[in-house]
XYZ file of C-alpha atoms in Angstrom:
417
model
C 128.077 85.373 116.874
C 130.728 88.115 116.752
C 131.651 89.975 119.930
C 130.310 93.276 118.609
C 126.812 91.847 118.135
C 126.368 90.450 121.658
C 123.299 91.672 123.511
C 124.101 94.304 126.107
C 123.002 93.405 129.648
C 121.797 96.301 131.814
C 121.880 96.149 135.595
C 118.778 96.872 137.671
C 120.461 99.999 139.060
C 121.153 101.296 135.550
C 117.549 100.676 134.476
C 116.271 102.488 137.573
C 118.555 105.456 136.875
C 117.372 105.776 133.274
C 113.723 105.180 134.176
C 113.764 107.801 136.946
C 115.276 110.323 134.536
C 112.328 109.668 132.210
C 109.812 109.947 135.064
C 111.183 113.395 135.914
C 109.863 114.570 132.547
C 112.553 117.217 132.051
C 114.118 115.589 128.978
C 112.670 113.845 125.949
C 113.045 110.102 125.475
C 115.464 110.762 122.612
C 117.708 112.943 124.785
C 117.741 110.360 127.585
C 118.479 107.519 125.151
C 121.432 109.390 123.660
C 122.752 110.363 127.088
C 122.789 106.783 128.395
C 123.517 105.023 125.093
C 120.350 102.902 124.976
C 117.480 102.503 122.539
C 114.521 104.918 123.099
C 112.137 101.957 123.387
C 113.983 100.785 126.518
C 113.643 104.212 128.111
C 109.874 104.043 127.732
C 109.739 100.474 129.048
C 111.775 101.250 132.167
C 109.729 104.373 132.885
C 106.547 102.310 132.647
C 107.945 99.661 135.015
C 108.798 102.295 137.623
C 105.354 103.917 137.427
C 103.574 100.575 137.660
C 105.622 99.287 140.603
C 106.215 102.478 142.600
C 103.274 101.776 144.907
C 104.907 98.554 146.132
C 107.583 100.617 147.882
C 104.996 101.785 150.399
C 103.198 98.486 150.949
C 105.569 96.936 153.474
C 105.644 98.403 156.980
C 108.981 99.793 158.031
C 110.168 100.273 161.596
C 112.177 103.277 162.779
C 115.738 103.493 161.558
C 118.382 102.648 164.196
C 120.363 105.574 165.559
C 124.016 105.589 164.471
C 126.139 106.782 167.417
C 129.573 106.269 165.828
C 131.878 109.291 165.397
C 132.616 110.872 161.987
C 136.194 109.528 162.177
C 134.970 105.993 162.784
C 132.630 106.278 159.824
C 135.423 107.576 157.582
C 137.915 104.826 158.475
C 135.179 102.243 158.193
C 134.276 103.493 154.731
C 137.940 103.407 153.618
C 138.332 99.869 154.881
C 135.129 98.746 153.208
C 136.124 100.282 149.872
C 139.599 98.675 149.969
C 138.067 95.278 150.688
C 135.550 95.680 147.853
C 138.254 96.758 145.362
C 140.451 93.782 146.331
C 137.466 91.472 145.993
C 136.514 92.989 142.625
C 140.016 92.466 141.221
C 139.674 88.740 141.855
C 136.186 88.415 140.367
C 136.129 89.629 136.710
C 136.685 86.119 135.407
C 133.553 84.923 137.212
C 131.368 87.552 135.531
C 130.687 87.551 131.796
C 132.305 90.254 129.729
C 128.874 91.323 128.527
C 127.801 92.000 132.122
C 131.024 93.889 132.854
C 130.499 96.058 129.787
C 127.234 97.133 131.382
C 129.235 98.674 134.239
C 130.872 101.256 131.962
C 129.552 104.821 132.306
C 130.738 106.909 129.365
C 129.641 110.185 130.979
C 131.148 109.587 134.442
C 132.469 112.910 135.766
C 135.409 111.657 137.842
C 136.428 108.185 136.663
C 138.061 108.181 133.185
C 136.864 105.667 130.639
C 140.290 104.013 130.442
C 140.343 103.445 134.218
C 136.820 102.026 134.127
C 137.944 99.533 131.471
C 140.892 98.492 133.651
C 138.725 98.005 136.755
C 136.093 96.064 134.818
C 138.738 94.085 132.860
C 137.163 94.820 129.483
C 138.945 95.810 126.233
C 138.810 99.507 125.445
C 138.309 98.679 121.747
C 135.060 96.888 122.557
C 133.792 99.863 124.560
C 134.660 102.296 121.762
C 132.841 100.110 119.228
C 129.725 100.283 121.372
C 129.981 104.057 121.640
C 130.286 104.262 117.853
C 127.228 102.011 117.412
C 125.228 104.218 119.787
C 126.258 107.245 117.741
C 125.016 105.590 114.534
C 121.744 104.785 116.293
C 121.462 108.458 117.227
C 121.777 109.382 113.529
C 118.975 106.955 112.707
C 116.893 108.538 115.473
C 117.474 111.985 113.932
C 116.110 110.682 110.622
C 113.031 109.350 112.430
C 112.529 112.711 114.136
C 112.585 114.518 110.795
C 109.954 112.150 109.410
C 107.824 112.572 112.546
C 108.020 116.348 112.184
C 106.860 116.190 108.545
C 104.046 113.779 109.400
C 102.929 115.975 112.297
C 102.793 119.109 110.162
C 101.002 117.349 107.304
C 98.456 115.710 109.613
C 97.725 118.959 111.434
C 96.673 120.642 108.194
C 95.231 117.474 106.591
C 93.775 115.275 109.377
C 92.058 113.107 106.741
C 95.453 111.750 105.612
C 95.872 108.067 106.366
C 99.097 106.125 105.932
C 98.690 105.704 102.145
C 98.370 109.443 101.460
C 101.118 110.168 103.976
C 103.481 107.858 102.059
C 102.744 109.783 98.848
C 103.329 113.087 100.667
C 106.671 111.989 102.153
C 107.922 110.520 98.868
C 107.058 113.769 97.093
C 109.195 115.531 99.707
C 112.140 113.324 98.752
C 112.035 110.669 101.493
C 112.360 106.962 100.725
C 109.678 105.351 102.895
C 107.233 102.487 102.680
C 103.758 102.237 104.127
C 104.785 99.894 106.948
C 107.280 102.419 108.292
C 104.806 105.294 108.030
C 102.158 103.229 109.805
C 104.599 102.532 112.640
C 105.477 106.214 112.998
C 101.864 107.361 112.888
C 100.860 104.711 115.389
C 103.621 105.865 117.757
C 102.398 109.446 117.388
C 98.788 108.469 118.066
C 97.593 109.528 114.599
C 94.927 108.077 112.324
C 93.020 109.466 109.360
C 89.547 110.900 109.959
C 87.780 108.623 107.514
C 86.513 105.351 109.002
C 88.553 102.256 108.329
C 89.841 99.059 109.915
C 92.126 99.146 112.989
C 92.575 102.941 113.059
C 91.974 103.243 116.794
C 92.675 100.140 118.817
C 92.103 99.884 122.551
C 93.993 97.534 124.828
C 92.469 94.048 124.296
C 91.776 93.690 128.036
C 90.197 97.129 128.467
C 86.486 97.783 128.155
C 85.407 100.067 125.292
C 82.325 102.240 125.859
C 79.801 103.323 123.187
C 79.701 106.810 121.664
C 76.796 108.726 123.207
C 76.969 112.233 121.760
C 75.998 112.039 118.077
C 73.096 114.403 117.539
C 72.957 115.411 121.230
C 72.847 119.217 121.719
C 75.274 120.532 124.328
C 73.556 123.469 126.010
C 75.526 124.249 129.195
C 79.032 124.236 130.693
C 80.210 120.978 132.314
C 77.673 118.966 130.351
C 80.371 117.312 128.214
C 84.132 117.223 128.632
C 86.492 115.719 126.086
C 90.155 114.731 125.908
C 92.823 113.632 123.456
C 96.607 113.309 123.094
C 98.740 114.963 120.431
C 102.380 114.781 119.374
C 104.613 117.850 119.904
C 107.929 118.028 118.065
C 110.953 119.542 119.818
C 114.446 120.423 118.632
C 115.798 117.210 120.194
C 113.051 114.647 120.414
C 109.343 114.966 120.985
C 106.694 115.111 123.699
C 103.031 114.237 124.106
C 100.362 116.719 125.168
C 97.028 115.748 126.697
C 94.265 118.288 127.320
C 90.690 118.285 128.604
C 88.191 120.806 127.217
C 84.630 121.765 127.975
C 82.579 121.277 124.811
C 80.118 124.082 125.468
C 82.711 126.846 125.955
C 85.864 125.296 124.332
C 87.698 126.178 127.572
C 90.861 124.160 128.248
C 90.247 122.863 131.761
C 93.503 120.986 132.275
C 96.594 119.873 130.360
C 99.799 117.908 130.909
C 102.888 116.962 128.883
C 104.923 113.740 128.993
C 107.915 112.199 127.249
C 105.989 108.943 126.793
C 102.399 108.089 125.890
C 101.419 106.323 129.113
C 98.222 106.508 131.142
C 99.702 108.207 134.225
C 99.918 111.750 132.838
C 96.377 111.416 131.450
C 95.062 110.398 134.867
C 96.915 113.320 136.457
C 95.324 115.698 133.942
C 91.845 114.311 134.649
C 92.190 114.523 138.430
C 93.387 118.140 138.147
C 90.348 119.072 136.056
C 87.979 117.401 138.529
C 89.580 119.158 141.512
C 89.355 122.620 139.967
C 86.185 122.528 137.831
C 83.789 120.028 139.390
C 82.690 117.154 137.179
C 80.921 116.771 133.821
C 77.819 114.767 133.086
C 79.530 112.978 130.170
C 83.233 112.481 129.470
C 84.275 111.673 125.880
C 87.572 110.268 124.572
C 88.890 108.047 121.816
C 89.563 104.323 122.263
C 93.278 104.709 123.000
C 94.671 102.431 125.689
C 95.410 105.419 127.950
C 91.705 106.318 128.120
C 90.355 102.759 128.243
C 92.750 101.836 131.071
C 91.239 100.937 134.431
C 93.286 103.732 136.042
C 91.573 106.353 133.862
C 88.032 104.981 133.670
C 88.180 104.136 137.371
C 88.455 107.844 138.235
C 85.402 108.638 136.092
C 83.384 105.798 137.628
C 84.338 106.913 141.119
C 82.943 110.378 140.350
C 79.769 108.998 138.739
C 80.576 110.411 135.287
C 79.049 108.778 132.197
C 81.759 107.554 129.787
C 81.528 108.004 126.000
C 84.124 106.911 123.428
C 84.557 107.765 119.755
C 83.905 105.126 117.132
C 86.938 103.714 115.352
C 88.343 106.131 112.823
C 85.789 108.750 113.864
C 88.040 111.720 114.603
C 85.021 113.908 113.774
C 83.406 112.612 116.980
C 86.026 114.612 118.887
C 86.285 117.510 116.448
C 86.620 120.222 119.091
C 89.827 118.775 120.522
C 91.168 118.191 116.993
C 90.580 121.873 116.294
C 92.358 122.801 119.529
C 95.456 120.896 118.398
C 95.451 122.798 115.103
C 95.315 126.113 116.965
C 98.026 125.140 119.460
C 100.458 124.079 116.756
C 99.901 126.840 114.199
C 99.604 129.652 116.730
C 102.336 128.555 119.132
C 104.399 125.359 118.686
C 105.388 125.793 115.023
C 106.114 129.488 115.511
C 108.316 129.133 118.595
C 110.114 125.859 117.856
C 110.620 124.743 121.453
C 113.997 123.136 122.163
C 113.159 121.008 125.196
C 110.479 119.945 127.684
C 111.152 122.836 130.080
C 110.644 125.448 127.346
C 107.537 123.646 126.141
C 106.025 123.639 129.638
C 106.474 127.390 130.052
C 105.335 128.191 126.514
C 102.160 126.092 126.669
C 101.241 127.563 130.052
C 101.381 131.014 128.467
C 99.486 129.934 125.372
C 96.620 128.212 127.200
C 96.240 131.216 129.509
C 95.917 133.384 126.386
C 93.630 130.850 124.684
C 91.155 130.780 127.566
C 91.171 134.406 128.676
C 92.061 136.530 125.640
C 91.614 134.684 122.333
C 88.164 135.374 120.784
C 86.498 132.385 119.115
C 84.427 132.717 115.966
C 82.134 129.866 117.028
C 81.483 131.684 120.344
C 80.467 134.939 118.631
C 84.004 136.218 119.312
C 83.778 135.771 123.045
C 86.544 134.017 124.992
C 86.151 130.510 126.448
C 86.470 131.912 129.972
C 83.542 134.299 129.373
C 81.272 131.595 127.967
C 82.220 129.054 130.636
C 81.588 131.586 133.420
C 78.341 133.068 132.065
C 76.870 129.946 130.454
C 75.718 131.975 127.431
C 76.814 131.925 123.785
C 78.358 128.471 123.591
C 77.108 125.105 122.451
C 78.006 122.047 120.431
C 76.340 119.483 118.237
C 78.094 116.608 116.459
C 76.522 115.693 113.138
C 77.274 112.435 111.327
C 79.432 113.114 108.269
C 79.617 109.434 107.255
C 76.002 108.381 107.690
C 72.672 109.239 109.353
C 72.399 112.336 107.178
C 68.939 113.015 108.484
C 70.480 114.109 111.764
C 71.997 117.102 110.012
C 68.557 118.617 109.812
C 67.901 118.295 113.539
C 66.970 121.660 115.040
C 69.406 123.543 117.263
C 68.045 125.183 120.356
C 70.239 128.270 120.425
C 72.711 130.372 118.482
C 75.756 128.674 120.015
C 74.640 125.263 118.789
C 74.054 126.543 115.260
C 77.489 128.105 115.190
C 79.046 124.893 116.501
C 77.466 122.801 113.750
C 78.577 125.333 111.131
C 82.074 125.292 112.595
C 82.279 121.537 112.097
C 81.352 122.028 108.432
C 83.809 124.892 107.834
C 86.657 123.897 110.128
C 86.287 126.833 112.529
C 85.167 124.922 115.626
């Protein structure tokens, strides 16, 4: 195997540094990957490892730290002596460490230590380092191509949520992109997208997570906090992308809580749920799709603890969660696509402003042009009823108990939910 194709070995400290940057949530995975010269998949993996193992830091009991009574001068001379010993020791050791491991020491963005000096200290050829930088740059170009495809898929899916991977391939090829179905499936899967029509393997839970039945078909929603619902959507940014999760009240369409993340893990979904419970009480039924974030024990455990009944959409049944799907359409066409956010910080501020407007000022046709805040507060004029578009047609004729429910059913038919 040629030297340029050797697998790069990352130290534990490097992984922790990259993972913590991802946990901060200030930058997208793409930005972090380009900054540190690693593949975006690794950024997500290291972030997940930190989140899953962070609790272990607080398990072991720690005694009080000993008091250091040495003078500042003693500390300074001691530090100088220690550094000199370590440098002398390092100069003797490069031969005992593989070149691949030493290449992992190089920090291309170090502020004070030039790249040439780093190569000398690590005893690695500068040519090899420059080849790796060039390879990372080519990877970044490939990532840009992926981002463009994701953006096109996102826009097409928002206006045509019935598009599965086959139709999306036709759409992208018509736009001049050379893609196959396997690639489109991978991109859509990473974005959490699936066509609305039922089909095999369109929404797959984690194999070890319990999946709950769907409980809301044909059930009239007649009051606030009767049913809450959640979902995740993909948000494109100028450099990378983010994921948005939101929880809404079905009766009033009020957005009760929302969070953004640079990876599609369960932690930001749990945080969103706990915020909604703290500030709005608890629902009788909580509905979600079968994604691994919502079937995880961390997420369902919170609902069980609060005594909330859990409902989950059937596979490929995006219509089961039509009110959140409609929210995503509004968010993107009325805010995200218009403003073109550059980064996570801008997105956070912009969405905070939009959801405040959405709840308090934006009139909804299905609520008789009242705002979600009004309907949620007064408990009048809202409602919801999911009818079965793919079967059980007799349920369409089921009577609705009030005006809000009739409007909700009509909104499902006309796309104005």
